[in-house]
Amino acid sequence: MSELDWKPEKNSFVPLHQQIYDFLKNKIMNGEWTIGTKIPPQRNLAKRFQVNRSTIVTALEELAADGLIESKVGSGTRVINNTWSLLASTPPPDWISYVKSGIHKPNITIIQEINKAEADPAMIRLGTGELSPDLLPSKKMGQILQKDTEQSLSLGYMESKGSLSLRKTVSAYLRTKGIEASPESILIVSGGLQALQLISIGVLKRGSTILHESPSYLNSVHVFQSAGMNLLGIPLDKEGIKSDSIGRMKRQHHAALLYTIPTFHNPTGTLMPEKRRLELIKVCQRESLPIIEDDVYGDLWFENPPPNPLKANDTQGNVLYIGSMSKTLSPGLRIGWIVGPEPVIERLADIKMQTDYGSSSLSQYAVDKWLSSGMYEGFLKETKEELRFRRDFTIQILEKYFSEIATWNTPKGGFYIWLKLLTGVSTRKLFNAALREGILLNPGSVYDNNDDQHLRISYSYASMDQLEEGLVYLAQLIKNSPMN
């Protein structure tokens, strides 16, 4: 149920309950709320409309008397009739049943709650994995998008793999990471998430098993599950995914591929050292197990550059490499890339053209200009300095207020601190309690269904004042509230 922005007029000669009745009835009669739609609880409606609960009760009773809604104990109040079912001899389509039978799985409830809360500008967002709007290069982006005489700006459809100019630029950029990839082996996509979607439907059989780190970002998106895949977690240690059990897991479960974020892992912030990377490559080559390497945080190192990506040591075309501008330059550009063997890239490019006819030509032009002009390198340097400052600031707050109630590791880059609570407090209950106070958290259960101990703390989005206010209040909430 979406937010109801409408409010009744307190000074109107029309009674409040009548205004609310008319508003809700219009929602139903216009077909916005179809048969089966669940009406928000009375308490929620009273809060949204800023009226007494008794006013809501009166309005709902009138709608029930009209035969438009029905209340049942345990299942709430739902729409049972609308214009069509009142006037026509045949009932309208039951859109709720269509929605429930859709192929793509809905987000787990807590992620839906997070997405909804993120739309509230007053919310202190302690878990959001993106750059603060204050850190985004809006002014410079405007300058770059002004058409110049050196390169014409195409507003038509691009070729299936994306702008050739951008792919050449990305090819040169990847060489700085030790990756040799020709433009023909690069596919421009609309962010890292689309890369995963294309792989899930383009190169995998339904029912395949995907190995991944546990916890993992993959558990927070239903890309593979919706394509009929099974996810199987492999434990992490302080150096990343443990490679010693991969062969056995692959054979036992007939795994199709391994998904990993070796550089500043989401959600734990772990950085895989070079030795572990080489071990992982060796094991997966021996087991003929392809790898999806998600490297969207790879540019965001603070003190020292990370080891080269897995793809840089891939001599057999075993790795599909995903990069993106969403975590560094702008999430709104929706530009990323997949690097892999040409037959795979051709296949994924064909599917992409069938689904969206290519990523935004305007966004591709902008990313090309950022990378080729050298502006990206300068912007990245400033951004990393700011993120490092925010990381250190957040660690200071944790040391002052969380030293007795949690443990954590200091990340060497990226956005995240993986906070482990020592108090036995349920992070799900903590999520609800914090949300009521205007603080939005990302609990560990988002990344591992069985995790009720961790929080993913992000220092990239909230302002410094919000970080301090939110974390200090969170510490008090943990210490004072019995939420076991």
PDB file of N, CA, C and O in Angstrom, residues 194-263:
ATOM      1  N   GLN A 194      21.336  -5.011 -13.168  1.00  0.00           N
ATOM      2  CA  GLN A 194      20.931  -5.542 -14.478  1.00  0.00           C
ATOM      3  C   GLN A 194      21.933  -6.583 -14.975  1.00  0.00           C
ATOM      4  O   GLN A 194      21.551  -7.552 -15.627  1.00  0.00           O
ATOM      5  N   ALA A 195      23.199  -6.391 -14.655  1.00  0.00           N
ATOM      6  CA  ALA A 195      24.201  -7.387 -15.031  1.00  0.00           C
ATOM      7  C   ALA A 195      23.820  -8.754 -14.464  1.00  0.00           C
ATOM      8  O   ALA A 195      23.855  -9.773 -15.170  1.00  0.00           O
ATOM      9  N   LEU A 196      23.431  -8.784 -13.192  1.00  0.00           N
ATOM     10  CA  LEU A 196      23.030 -10.047 -12.565  1.00  0.00           C
ATOM     11  C   LEU A 196      21.761 -10.601 -13.199  1.00  0.00           C
ATOM     12  O   LEU A 196      21.620 -11.814 -13.389  1.00  0.00           O
ATOM     13  N   GLN A 197      20.821  -9.724 -13.538  1.00  0.00           N
ATOM     14  CA  GLN A 197      19.581 -10.183 -14.170  1.00  0.00           C
ATOM     15  C   GLN A 197      19.856 -10.831 -15.521  1.00  0.00           C
ATOM     16  O   GLN A 197      19.312 -11.894 -15.834  1.00  0.00           O
ATOM     17  N   LEU A 198      20.716 -10.196 -16.316  1.00  0.00           N
ATOM     18  CA  LEU A 198      21.032 -10.745 -17.630  1.00  0.00           C
ATOM     19  C   LEU A 198      21.730 -12.099 -17.513  1.00  0.00           C
ATOM     20  O   LEU A 198      21.423 -13.038 -18.255  1.00  0.00           O
ATOM     21  N   ILE A 199      22.656 -12.211 -16.565  1.00  0.00           N
ATOM     22  CA  ILE A 199      23.373 -13.481 -16.364  1.00  0.00           C
ATOM     23  C   ILE A 199      22.401 -14.573 -15.925  1.00  0.00           C
ATOM     24  O   ILE A 199      22.459 -15.712 -16.390  1.00  0.00           O
ATOM     25  N   SER A 200      21.461 -14.213 -15.042  1.00  0.00           N
ATOM     26  CA  SER A 200      20.543 -15.213 -14.482  1.00  0.00           C
ATOM     27  C   SER A 200      19.645 -15.820 -15.549  1.00  0.00           C
ATOM     28  O   SER A 200      19.287 -16.991 -15.475  1.00  0.00           O
ATOM     29  N   ILE A 201      19.270 -15.026 -16.553  1.00  0.00           N
ATOM     30  CA  ILE A 201      18.371 -15.567 -17.587  1.00  0.00           C
ATOM     31  C   ILE A 201      19.096 -15.910 -18.878  1.00  0.00           C
ATOM     32  O   ILE A 201      18.528 -16.564 -19.751  1.00  0.00           O
ATOM     33  N   GLY A 202      20.373 -15.485 -18.991  1.00  0.00           N
ATOM     34  CA  GLY A 202      21.078 -15.661 -20.251  1.00  0.00           C
ATOM     35  C   GLY A 202      22.009 -16.836 -20.330  1.00  0.00           C
ATOM     36  O   GLY A 202      22.220 -17.388 -21.424  1.00  0.00           O
ATOM     37  N   VAL A 203      22.576 -17.253 -19.196  1.00  0.00           N
ATOM     38  CA  VAL A 203      23.593 -18.308 -19.258  1.00  0.00           C
ATOM     39  C   VAL A 203      23.368 -19.431 -18.245  1.00  0.00           C
ATOM     40  O   VAL A 203      24.173 -20.360 -18.178  1.00  0.00           O
ATOM     41  N   LEU A 204      22.289 -19.358 -17.479  1.00  0.00           N
ATOM     42  CA  LEU A 204      22.062 -20.363 -16.439  1.00  0.00           C
ATOM     43  C   LEU A 204      20.763 -21.127 -16.679  1.00  0.00           C
ATOM     44  O   LEU A 204      19.786 -20.576 -17.178  1.00  0.00           O
ATOM     45  N   LYS A 205      20.768 -22.392 -16.306  1.00  0.00           N
ATOM     46  CA  LYS A 205      19.557 -23.205 -16.392  1.00  0.00           C
ATOM     47  C   LYS A 205      18.706 -23.003 -15.145  1.00  0.00           C
ATOM     48  O   LYS A 205      19.226 -22.778 -14.052  1.00  0.00           O
ATOM     49  N   ARG A 206      17.410 -23.094 -15.315  1.00  0.00           N
ATOM     50  CA  ARG A 206      16.509 -23.013 -14.179  1.00  0.00           C
ATOM     51  C   ARG A 206      16.816 -24.152 -13.204  1.00  0.00           C
ATOM     52  O   ARG A 206      17.032 -25.282 -13.616  1.00  0.00           O
ATOM     53  N   GLY A 207      16.853 -23.843 -11.921  1.00  0.00           N
ATOM     54  CA  GLY A 207      17.167 -24.845 -10.914  1.00  0.00           C
ATOM     55  C   GLY A 207      18.637 -24.926 -10.574  1.00  0.00           C
ATOM     56  O   GLY A 207      19.035 -25.728  -9.724  1.00  0.00           O
ATOM     57  N   SER A 208      19.476 -24.105 -11.237  1.00  0.00           N
ATOM     58  CA  SER A 208      20.916 -24.101 -10.950  1.00  0.00           C
ATOM     59  C   SER A 208      21.184 -23.612  -9.528  1.00  0.00           C
ATOM     60  O   SER A 208      20.391 -22.857  -8.951  1.00  0.00           O
ATOM     61  N   THR A 209      22.327 -24.028  -8.991  1.00  0.00           N
ATOM     62  CA  THR A 209      22.739 -23.589  -7.657  1.00  0.00           C
ATOM     63  C   THR A 209      23.860 -22.570  -7.779  1.00  0.00           C
ATOM     64  O   THR A 209      24.827 -22.780  -8.511  1.00  0.00           O
ATOM     65  N   ILE A 210      23.712 -21.461  -7.054  1.00  0.00           N
ATOM     66  CA  ILE A 210      24.698 -20.386  -7.044  1.00  0.00           C
ATOM     67  C   ILE A 210      25.389 -20.384  -5.684  1.00  0.00           C
ATOM     68  O   ILE A 210      24.730 -20.266  -4.647  1.00  0.00           O
ATOM     69  N   LEU A 211      26.712 -20.524  -5.671  1.00  0.00           N
ATOM     70  CA  LEU A 211      27.476 -20.395  -4.432  1.00  0.00           C
ATOM     71  C   LEU A 211      27.818 -18.925  -4.208  1.00  0.00           C
ATOM     72  O   LEU A 211      28.073 -18.185  -5.160  1.00  0.00           O
ATOM     73  N   HIS A 212      27.828 -18.515  -2.951  1.00  0.00           N
ATOM     74  CA  HIS A 212      28.137 -17.116  -2.640  1.00  0.00           C
ATOM     75  C   HIS A 212      28.648 -17.007  -1.210  1.00  0.00           C
ATOM     76  O   HIS A 212      28.509 -17.930  -0.406  1.00  0.00           O
ATOM     77  N   GLU A 213      29.238 -15.863  -0.887  1.00  0.00           N
ATOM     78  CA  GLU A 213      29.641 -15.616   0.492  1.00  0.00           C
ATOM     79  C   GLU A 213      28.409 -15.562   1.387  1.00  0.00           C
ATOM     80  O   GLU A 213      27.325 -15.170   0.939  1.00  0.00           O
ATOM     81  N   SER A 214      28.575 -15.944   2.604  1.00  0.00           N
ATOM     82  CA  SER A 214      27.493 -15.805   3.577  1.00  0.00           C
ATOM     83  C   SER A 214      28.011 -15.022   4.783  1.00  0.00           C
ATOM     84  O   SER A 214      28.944 -15.481   5.451  1.00  0.00           O
ATOM     85  N   PRO A 215      27.484 -13.798   5.001  1.00  0.00           N
ATOM     86  CA  PRO A 215      26.344 -13.133   4.369  1.00  0.00           C
ATOM     87  C   PRO A 215      26.681 -12.598   2.989  1.00  0.00           C
ATOM     88  O   PRO A 215      27.852 -12.505   2.616  1.00  0.00           O
ATOM     89  N   SER A 216      25.620 -12.222   2.232  1.00  0.00           N
ATOM     90  CA  SER A 216      25.847 -11.749   0.871  1.00  0.00           C
ATOM     91  C   SER A 216      24.783 -10.752   0.430  1.00  0.00           C
ATOM     92  O   SER A 216      23.609 -10.874   0.799  1.00  0.00           O
ATOM     93  N   TYR A 217      25.211  -9.813  -0.399  1.00  0.00           N
ATOM     94  CA  TYR A 217      24.292  -8.888  -1.073  1.00  0.00           C
ATOM     95  C   TYR A 217      23.236  -9.647  -1.868  1.00  0.00           C
ATOM     96  O   TYR A 217      22.087  -9.204  -1.986  1.00  0.00           O
ATOM     97  N   LEU A 218      23.607 -10.817  -2.403  1.00  0.00           N
ATOM     98  CA  LEU A 218      22.667 -11.585  -3.226  1.00  0.00           C
ATOM     99  C   LEU A 218      21.390 -11.929  -2.483  1.00  0.00           C
ATOM    100  O   LEU A 218      20.328 -12.061  -3.084  1.00  0.00           O
ATOM    101  N   ASN A 219      21.486 -12.102  -1.165  1.00  0.00           N
ATOM    102  CA  ASN A 219      20.285 -12.427  -0.398  1.00  0.00           C
ATOM    103  C   ASN A 219      19.327 -11.255  -0.294  1.00  0.00           C
ATOM    104  O   ASN A 219      18.169 -11.426   0.094  1.00  0.00           O
ATOM    105  N   SER A 220      19.790 -10.048  -0.607  1.00  0.00           N
ATOM    106  CA  SER A 220      18.933  -8.869  -0.484  1.00  0.00           C
ATOM    107  C   SER A 220      18.214  -8.536  -1.782  1.00  0.00           C
ATOM    108  O   SER A 220      17.381  -7.640  -1.819  1.00  0.00           O
ATOM    109  N   VAL A 221      18.548  -9.226  -2.878  1.00  0.00           N
ATOM    110  CA  VAL A 221      17.862  -9.041  -4.165  1.00  0.00           C
ATOM    111  C   VAL A 221      17.427 -10.400  -4.690  1.00  0.00           C
ATOM    112  O   VAL A 221      18.152 -11.378  -4.549  1.00  0.00           O
ATOM    113  N   HIS A 222      16.256 -10.466  -5.275  1.00  0.00           N
ATOM    114  CA  HIS A 222      15.711 -11.765  -5.678  1.00  0.00           C
ATOM    115  C   HIS A 222      15.907 -12.040  -7.165  1.00  0.00           C
ATOM    116  O   HIS A 222      15.068 -12.650  -7.806  1.00  0.00           O
ATOM    117  N   VAL A 223      17.041 -11.607  -7.685  1.00  0.00           N
ATOM    118  CA  VAL A 223      17.325 -11.784  -9.102  1.00  0.00           C
ATOM    119  C   VAL A 223      17.427 -13.265  -9.467  1.00  0.00           C
ATOM    120  O   VAL A 223      16.729 -13.755 -10.352  1.00  0.00           O
ATOM    121  N   PHE A 224      18.297 -13.983  -8.786  1.00  0.00           N
ATOM    122  CA  PHE A 224      18.513 -15.389  -9.116  1.00  0.00           C
ATOM    123  C   PHE A 224      17.338 -16.265  -8.664  1.00  0.00           C
ATOM    124  O   PHE A 224      16.941 -17.189  -9.365  1.00  0.00           O
ATOM    125  N   GLN A 225      16.775 -15.945  -7.494  1.00  0.00           N
ATOM    126  CA  GLN A 225      15.661 -16.748  -7.007  1.00  0.00           C
ATOM    127  C   GLN A 225      14.477 -16.676  -7.974  1.00  0.00           C
ATOM    128  O   GLN A 225      13.791 -17.674  -8.223  1.00  0.00           O
ATOM    129  N   SER A 226      14.243 -15.466  -8.529  1.00  0.00           N
ATOM    130  CA  SER A 226      13.117 -15.300  -9.446  1.00  0.00           C
ATOM    131  C   SER A 226      13.338 -16.032 -10.762  1.00  0.00           C
ATOM    132  O   SER A 226      12.386 -16.341 -11.469  1.00  0.00           O
ATOM    133  N   ALA A 227      14.586 -16.285 -11.088  1.00  0.00           N
ATOM    134  CA  ALA A 227      14.894 -17.055 -12.299  1.00  0.00           C
ATOM    135  C   ALA A 227      14.949 -18.553 -11.989  1.00  0.00           C
ATOM    136  O   ALA A 227      15.381 -19.346 -12.836  1.00  0.00           O
ATOM    137  N   GLY A 228      14.515 -18.933 -10.778  1.00  0.00           N
ATOM    138  CA  GLY A 228      14.446 -20.342 -10.410  1.00  0.00           C
ATOM    139  C   GLY A 228      15.734 -20.933  -9.902  1.00  0.00           C
ATOM    140  O   GLY A 228      15.916 -22.148  -9.899  1.00  0.00           O
ATOM    141  N   MET A 229      16.680 -20.069  -9.460  1.00  0.00           N
ATOM    142  CA  MET A 229      17.971 -20.556  -8.966  1.00  0.00           C
ATOM    143  C   MET A 229      17.919 -20.800  -7.453  1.00  0.00           C
ATOM    144  O   MET A 229      17.084 -20.245  -6.747  1.00  0.00           O
ATOM    145  N   ASN A 230      18.865 -21.594  -6.988  1.00  0.00           N
ATOM    146  CA  ASN A 230      19.024 -21.851  -5.555  1.00  0.00           C
ATOM    147  C   ASN A 230      20.319 -21.190  -5.082  1.00  0.00           C
ATOM    148  O   ASN A 230      21.359 -21.322  -5.727  1.00  0.00           O
ATOM    149  N   LEU A 231      20.246 -20.490  -3.955  1.00  0.00           N
ATOM    150  CA  LEU A 231      21.432 -19.845  -3.394  1.00  0.00           C
ATOM    151  C   LEU A 231      21.978 -20.683  -2.252  1.00  0.00           C
ATOM    152  O   LEU A 231      21.232 -21.183  -1.407  1.00  0.00           O
ATOM    153  N   LEU A 232      23.310 -20.821  -2.219  1.00  0.00           N
ATOM    154  CA  LEU A 232      23.960 -21.627  -1.185  1.00  0.00           C
ATOM    155  C   LEU A 232      25.161 -20.856  -0.641  1.00  0.00           C
ATOM    156  O   LEU A 232      26.080 -20.534  -1.394  1.00  0.00           O
ATOM    157  N   GLY A 233      25.116 -20.533   0.639  1.00  0.00           N
ATOM    158  CA  GLY A 233      26.155 -19.709   1.246  1.00  0.00           C
ATOM    159  C   GLY A 233      27.383 -20.497   1.663  1.00  0.00           C
ATOM    160  O   GLY A 233      27.286 -21.639   2.114  1.00  0.00           O
ATOM    161  N   ILE A 234      28.551 -19.863   1.506  1.00  0.00           N
ATOM    162  CA  ILE A 234      29.829 -20.411   1.980  1.00  0.00           C
ATOM    163  C   ILE A 234      30.396 -19.423   2.995  1.00  0.00           C
ATOM    164  O   ILE A 234      30.408 -18.215   2.733  1.00  0.00           O
ATOM    165  N   PRO A 235      30.867 -19.882   4.138  1.00  0.00           N
ATOM    166  CA  PRO A 235      31.295 -18.954   5.199  1.00  0.00           C
ATOM    167  C   PRO A 235      32.441 -18.037   4.776  1.00  0.00           C
ATOM    168  O   PRO A 235      33.278 -18.397   3.936  1.00  0.00           O
ATOM    169  N   LEU A 236      32.463 -16.862   5.399  1.00  0.00           N
ATOM    170  CA  LEU A 236      33.548 -15.895   5.256  1.00  0.00           C
ATOM    171  C   LEU A 236      34.448 -15.962   6.467  1.00  0.00           C
ATOM    172  O   LEU A 236      34.009 -16.308   7.561  1.00  0.00           O
ATOM    173  N   ASP A 237      35.716 -15.596   6.283  1.00  0.00           N
ATOM    174  CA  ASP A 237      36.549 -15.251   7.429  1.00  0.00           C
ATOM    175  C   ASP A 237      37.075 -13.841   7.178  1.00  0.00           C
ATOM    176  O   ASP A 237      36.577 -13.141   6.292  1.00  0.00           O
ATOM    177  N   LYS A 238      38.068 -13.408   7.914  1.00  0.00           N
ATOM    178  CA  LYS A 238      38.538 -12.026   7.805  1.00  0.00           C
ATOM    179  C   LYS A 238      39.209 -11.742   6.459  1.00  0.00           C
ATOM    180  O   LYS A 238      39.469 -10.580   6.123  1.00  0.00           O
ATOM    181  N   GLU A 239      39.489 -12.795   5.664  1.00  0.00           N
ATOM    182  CA  GLU A 239      40.112 -12.615   4.359  1.00  0.00           C
ATOM    183  C   GLU A 239      39.151 -12.928   3.214  1.00  0.00           C
ATOM    184  O   GLU A 239      39.556 -13.022   2.056  1.00  0.00           O
ATOM    185  N   GLY A 240      37.872 -13.086   3.518  1.00  0.00           N
ATOM    186  CA  GLY A 240      36.889 -13.322   2.468  1.00  0.00           C
ATOM    187  C   GLY A 240      36.384 -14.746   2.438  1.00  0.00           C
ATOM    188  O   GLY A 240      36.509 -15.497   3.411  1.00  0.00           O
ATOM    189  N   ILE A 241      35.820 -15.147   1.311  1.00  0.00           N
ATOM    190  CA  ILE A 241      35.203 -16.460   1.194  1.00  0.00           C
ATOM    191  C   ILE A 241      36.248 -17.561   1.375  1.00  0.00           C
ATOM    192  O   ILE A 241      37.372 -17.476   0.879  1.00  0.00           O
ATOM    193  N   LYS A 242      35.879 -18.594   2.123  1.00  0.00           N
ATOM    194  CA  LYS A 242      36.783 -19.719   2.363  1.00  0.00           C
ATOM    195  C   LYS A 242      36.770 -20.638   1.143  1.00  0.00           C
ATOM    196  O   LYS A 242      35.733 -21.193   0.791  1.00  0.00           O
ATOM    197  N   SER A 243      37.933 -20.815   0.544  1.00  0.00           N
ATOM    198  CA  SER A 243      37.989 -21.559  -0.715  1.00  0.00           C
ATOM    199  C   SER A 243      38.102 -23.068  -0.523  1.00  0.00           C
ATOM    200  O   SER A 243      37.884 -23.833  -1.465  1.00  0.00           O
ATOM    201  N   ASP A 244      38.405 -23.533   0.707  1.00  0.00           N
ATOM    202  CA  ASP A 244      38.689 -24.963   0.892  1.00  0.00           C
ATOM    203  C   ASP A 244      37.454 -25.845   0.727  1.00  0.00           C
ATOM    204  O   ASP A 244      37.571 -27.034   0.438  1.00  0.00           O
ATOM    205  N   SER A 245      36.252 -25.297   0.910  1.00  0.00           N
ATOM    206  CA  SER A 245      35.048 -26.123   0.802  1.00  0.00           C
ATOM    207  C   SER A 245      34.345 -25.968  -0.546  1.00  0.00           C
ATOM    208  O   SER A 245      33.329 -26.622  -0.795  1.00  0.00           O
ATOM    209  N   ILE A 246      34.880 -25.118  -1.436  1.00  0.00           N
ATOM    210  CA  ILE A 246      34.185 -24.821  -2.687  1.00  0.00           C
ATOM    211  C   ILE A 246      34.057 -26.055  -3.569  1.00  0.00           C
ATOM    212  O   ILE A 246      32.981 -26.333  -4.125  1.00  0.00           O
ATOM    213  N   GLY A 247      35.150 -26.818  -3.703  1.00  0.00           N
ATOM    214  CA  GLY A 247      35.109 -28.014  -4.543  1.00  0.00           C
ATOM    215  C   GLY A 247      34.061 -29.001  -4.083  1.00  0.00           C
ATOM    216  O   GLY A 247      33.266 -29.526  -4.882  1.00  0.00           O
ATOM    217  N   ARG A 248      34.055 -29.285  -2.772  1.00  0.00           N
ATOM    218  CA  ARG A 248      33.083 -30.234  -2.221  1.00  0.00           C
ATOM    219  C   ARG A 248      31.656 -29.737  -2.420  1.00  0.00           C
ATOM    220  O   ARG A 248      30.767 -30.498  -2.832  1.00  0.00           O
ATOM    221  N   MET A 249      31.426 -28.430  -2.153  1.00  0.00           N
ATOM    222  CA  MET A 249      30.080 -27.855  -2.300  1.00  0.00           C
ATOM    223  C   MET A 249      29.635 -27.891  -3.761  1.00  0.00           C
ATOM    224  O   MET A 249      28.472 -28.164  -4.064  1.00  0.00           O
ATOM    225  N   LYS A 250      30.581 -27.645  -4.662  1.00  0.00           N
ATOM    226  CA  LYS A 250      30.253 -27.654  -6.085  1.00  0.00           C
ATOM    227  C   LYS A 250      29.794 -29.042  -6.512  1.00  0.00           C
ATOM    228  O   LYS A 250      28.797 -29.204  -7.217  1.00  0.00           O
ATOM    229  N   ARG A 251      30.527 -30.057  -6.069  1.00  0.00           N
ATOM    230  CA  ARG A 251      30.197 -31.421  -6.468  1.00  0.00           C
ATOM    231  C   ARG A 251      28.912 -31.914  -5.810  1.00  0.00           C
ATOM    232  O   ARG A 251      28.076 -32.563  -6.449  1.00  0.00           O
ATOM    233  N   GLN A 252      28.742 -31.610  -4.523  1.00  0.00           N
ATOM    234  CA  GLN A 252      27.553 -32.075  -3.796  1.00  0.00           C
ATOM    235  C   GLN A 252      26.270 -31.464  -4.344  1.00  0.00           C
ATOM    236  O   GLN A 252      25.227 -32.122  -4.406  1.00  0.00           O
ATOM    237  N   HIS A 253      26.342 -30.201  -4.723  1.00  0.00           N
ATOM    238  CA  HIS A 253      25.124 -29.477  -5.111  1.00  0.00           C
ATOM    239  C   HIS A 253      25.086 -29.145  -6.601  1.00  0.00           C
ATOM    240  O   HIS A 253      24.205 -28.399  -7.037  1.00  0.00           O
ATOM    241  N   HIS A 254      26.040 -29.668  -7.360  1.00  0.00           N
ATOM    242  CA  HIS A 254      26.105 -29.408  -8.806  1.00  0.00           C
ATOM    243  C   HIS A 254      26.021 -27.906  -9.092  1.00  0.00           C
ATOM    244  O   HIS A 254      25.237 -27.463  -9.940  1.00  0.00           O
ATOM    245  N   ALA A 255      26.815 -27.139  -8.361  1.00  0.00           N
ATOM    246  CA  ALA A 255      26.755 -25.677  -8.468  1.00  0.00           C
ATOM    247  C   ALA A 255      27.140 -25.211  -9.867  1.00  0.00           C
ATOM    248  O   ALA A 255      28.038 -25.771 -10.506  1.00  0.00           O
ATOM    249  N   ALA A 256      26.445 -24.160 -10.324  1.00  0.00           N
ATOM    250  CA  ALA A 256      26.661 -23.638 -11.675  1.00  0.00           C
ATOM    251  C   ALA A 256      27.720 -22.549 -11.702  1.00  0.00           C
ATOM    252  O   ALA A 256      28.452 -22.422 -12.690  1.00  0.00           O
ATOM    253  N   LEU A 257      27.800 -21.754 -10.642  1.00  0.00           N
ATOM    254  CA  LEU A 257      28.805 -20.696 -10.589  1.00  0.00           C
ATOM    255  C   LEU A 257      28.949 -20.172  -9.170  1.00  0.00           C
ATOM    256  O   LEU A 257      28.166 -20.494  -8.275  1.00  0.00           O
ATOM    257  N   LEU A 258      29.974 -19.331  -8.991  1.00  0.00           N
ATOM    258  CA  LEU A 258      30.262 -18.705  -7.697  1.00  0.00           C
ATOM    259  C   LEU A 258      30.147 -17.190  -7.857  1.00  0.00           C
ATOM    260  O   LEU A 258      30.717 -16.614  -8.786  1.00  0.00           O
ATOM    261  N   TYR A 259      29.407 -16.561  -6.965  1.00  0.00           N
ATOM    262  CA  TYR A 259      29.299 -15.093  -6.943  1.00  0.00           C
ATOM    263  C   TYR A 259      30.100 -14.562  -5.765  1.00  0.00           C
ATOM    264  O   TYR A 259      29.959 -15.050  -4.637  1.00  0.00           O
ATOM    265  N   THR A 260      30.945 -13.552  -6.022  1.00  0.00           N
ATOM    266  CA  THR A 260      31.767 -13.013  -4.933  1.00  0.00           C
ATOM    267  C   THR A 260      31.993 -11.516  -5.102  1.00  0.00           C
ATOM    268  O   THR A 260      32.019 -10.991  -6.224  1.00  0.00           O
ATOM    269  N   ILE A 261      32.142 -10.830  -3.970  1.00  0.00           N
ATOM    270  CA  ILE A 261      32.547  -9.419  -3.933  1.00  0.00           C
ATOM    271  C   ILE A 261      33.862  -9.378  -3.154  1.00  0.00           C
ATOM    272  O   ILE A 261      33.871  -9.190  -1.938  1.00  0.00           O
ATOM    273  N   PRO A 262      34.998  -9.576  -3.818  1.00  0.00           N
ATOM    274  CA  PRO A 262      36.263  -9.683  -3.096  1.00  0.00           C
ATOM    275  C   PRO A 262      36.794  -8.361  -2.557  1.00  0.00           C
ATOM    276  O   PRO A 262      37.614  -8.367  -1.639  1.00  0.00           O
ATOM    277  N   THR A 263      36.353  -7.245  -3.120  1.00  0.00           N
ATOM    278  CA  THR A 263      36.894  -5.945  -2.714  1.00  0.00           C
ATOM    279  C   THR A 263      35.832  -5.126  -2.004  1.00  0.00           C
ATOM    280  O   THR A 263      34.851  -4.699  -2.605  1.00  0.00           O
TER     281      THR A 263
END
